[in-house]
C-alpha positions as YAML, in Angstrom:
chain: A
units: angstrom
residues:
- id: 1
  name: UNK
  ca: [4.98, -13.88, 14.03]
- id: 2
  name: UNK
  ca: [2.74, -10.93, 13.30]
- id: 3
  name: UNK
  ca: [2.90, -9.44, 9.80]
- id: 4
  name: UNK
  ca: [4.78, -6.18, 9.28]
- id: 5
  name: UNK
  ca: [2.16, -3.45, 8.80]
- id: 6
  name: UNK
  ca: [2.53, -0.59, 6.32]
- id: 7
  name: UNK
  ca: [1.76, 2.68, 8.16]
- id: 8
  name: UNK
  ca: [0.20, 4.37, 5.14]
- id: 9
  name: UNK
  ca: [-2.22, 1.56, 4.23]
- id: 10
  name: UNK
  ca: [-2.62, -0.25, 7.57]
- id: 11
  name: UNK
  ca: [-2.36, -3.55, 5.67]
- id: 12
  name: UNK
  ca: [0.40, -6.16, 5.73]
- id: 13
  name: UNK
  ca: [3.43, -5.32, 3.60]
- id: 14
  name: UNK
  ca: [3.98, -7.39, 0.45]
- id: 15
  name: UNK
  ca: [0.26, -7.92, -0.10]
- id: 16
  name: UNK
  ca: [-0.25, -9.40, -3.59]
- id: 17
  name: UNK
  ca: [-3.35, -11.12, -4.95]
- id: 18
  name: UNK
  ca: [-5.11, -10.48, -1.61]
- id: 19
  name: UNK
  ca: [-2.52, -12.62, 0.22]
- id: 20
  name: UNK
  ca: [0.45, -11.81, 2.43]
- id: 21
  name: UNK
  ca: [2.82, -14.40, 3.88]
- id: 22
  name: UNK
  ca: [3.83, -14.42, 7.54]
- id: 23
  name: UNK
  ca: [6.86, -16.24, 8.94]
- id: 24
  name: UNK
  ca: [6.00, -19.15, 11.22]
- id: 25
  name: UNK
  ca: [8.62, -20.33, 13.70]
- id: 26
  name: UNK
  ca: [8.08, -23.87, 15.05]
- id: 27
  name: UNK
  ca: [8.58, -24.30, 18.80]
- id: 28
  name: UNK
  ca: [11.97, -25.56, 20.01]
- id: 29
  name: UNK
  ca: [12.66, -29.31, 19.67]
- id: 30
  name: UNK
  ca: [9.92, -29.86, 17.09]
- id: 31
  name: UNK
  ca: [10.86, -32.40, 14.42]
- id: 32
  name: UNK
  ca: [9.32, -32.06, 10.97]
- id: 33
  name: UNK
  ca: [9.66, -34.26, 7.92]
- id: 34
  name: UNK
  ca: [9.53, -32.65, 4.48]
- id: 35
  name: UNK
  ca: [8.07, -34.09, 1.29]
- id: 36
  name: UNK
  ca: [11.39, -35.87, 0.54]
- id: 37
  name: UNK
  ca: [11.43, -37.59, 3.94]
- id: 38
  name: UNK
  ca: [14.23, -35.43, 5.36]
- id: 39
  name: UNK
  ca: [13.76, -34.72, 9.08]
- id: 40
  name: UNK
  ca: [14.67, -31.38, 10.62]
- id: 41
  name: UNK
  ca: [14.72, -30.43, 14.31]
- id: 42
  name: UNK
  ca: [13.83, -26.78, 14.91]
- id: 43
  name: UNK
  ca: [15.39, -24.59, 17.60]
- id: 44
  name: UNK
  ca: [12.61, -22.00, 17.62]
- id: 45
  name: UNK
  ca: [14.78, -19.41, 15.86]
- id: 46
  name: UNK
  ca: [14.45, -20.43, 12.21]
- id: 47
  name: UNK
  ca: [11.49, -20.09, 9.86]
- id: 48
  name: UNK
  ca: [9.65, -23.36, 9.37]
- id: 49
  name: UNK
  ca: [7.15, -22.19, 6.78]
- id: 50
  name: UNK
  ca: [5.23, -19.13, 5.58]
- id: 51
  name: UNK
  ca: [1.55, -18.92, 6.45]
- id: 52
  name: UNK
  ca: [-0.73, -17.14, 3.95]
- id: 53
  name: UNK
  ca: [-3.07, -14.53, 5.45]
- id: 54
  name: UNK
  ca: [-5.79, -12.52, 3.72]
- id: 55
  name: UNK
  ca: [-5.24, -8.83, 3.00]
- id: 56
  name: UNK
  ca: [-6.65, -6.08, 0.80]
- id: 57
  name: UNK
  ca: [-4.59, -4.67, -2.04]
- id: 58
  name: UNK
  ca: [-4.50, -0.97, -1.28]
- id: 59
  name: UNK
  ca: [-2.48, 1.86, -2.75]
- id: 60
  name: UNK
  ca: [-2.32, 4.41, 0.07]
- id: 61
  name: UNK
  ca: [-5.75, 5.97, -0.38]
- id: 62
  name: UNK
  ca: [-8.28, 5.91, 2.44]
- id: 63
  name: UNK
  ca: [-11.21, 3.64, 1.68]
- id: 64
  name: UNK
  ca: [-13.50, 5.70, 3.94]
- id: 65
  name: UNK
  ca: [-12.59, 8.99, 2.26]
- id: 66
  name: UNK
  ca: [-13.11, 7.50, -1.20]
- id: 67
  name: UNK
  ca: [-16.56, 6.17, -0.26]
- id: 68
  name: UNK
  ca: [-17.57, 9.47, 1.37]
- id: 69
  name: UNK
  ca: [-16.49, 11.42, -1.72]
- id: 70
  name: UNK
  ca: [-18.35, 8.98, -3.93]
- id: 71
  name: UNK
  ca: [-21.55, 9.25, -1.90]
- id: 72
  name: UNK
  ca: [-21.62, 13.00, -1.42]
- id: 73
  name: UNK
  ca: [-19.70, 14.37, -4.41]
- id: 74
  name: UNK
  ca: [-19.84, 11.48, -6.84]
- id: 75
  name: UNK
  ca: [-21.88, 13.50, -9.31]
- id: 76
  name: UNK
  ca: [-18.87, 15.84, -9.58]
- id: 77
  name: UNK
  ca: [-16.38, 12.99, -9.89]
- id: 78
  name: UNK
  ca: [-14.52, 14.06, -6.74]
- id: 79
  name: UNK
  ca: [-13.82, 10.46, -5.77]
- id: 80
  name: UNK
  ca: [-12.14, 9.81, -9.12]
- id: 81
  name: UNK
  ca: [-9.94, 12.90, -8.72]
- id: 82
  name: UNK
  ca: [-9.01, 11.73, -5.21]
- id: 83
  name: UNK
  ca: [-8.06, 8.27, -6.47]
- id: 84
  name: UNK
  ca: [-5.89, 9.73, -9.22]
- id: 85
  name: UNK
  ca: [-8.16, 9.35, -12.24]
- id: 86
  name: UNK
  ca: [-8.77, 12.96, -13.36]
- id: 87
  name: UNK
  ca: [-9.70, 11.89, -16.90]
- id: 88
  name: UNK
  ca: [-12.67, 9.95, -15.49]
- id: 89
  name: UNK
  ca: [-13.68, 12.78, -13.16]
...
């Protein structure tokens, strides 16, 4: 499956430590054996495992806007105000 995307950040939901997990559904009639030796036949409807994918931890702020503010108005601290750090601005 594709990861569920957060509209405000455009990154996968549940992104922690630069990793998000996506459900993987094995094809029908696939038999897998787990670490205990127990075999399971999948129907294609149940989750077989979760695949880790890379993501950026973001908090709703636009990376491009923050960089532009830093480049053009960094001497005023505008980027820090934008990111929610007025004491540093």
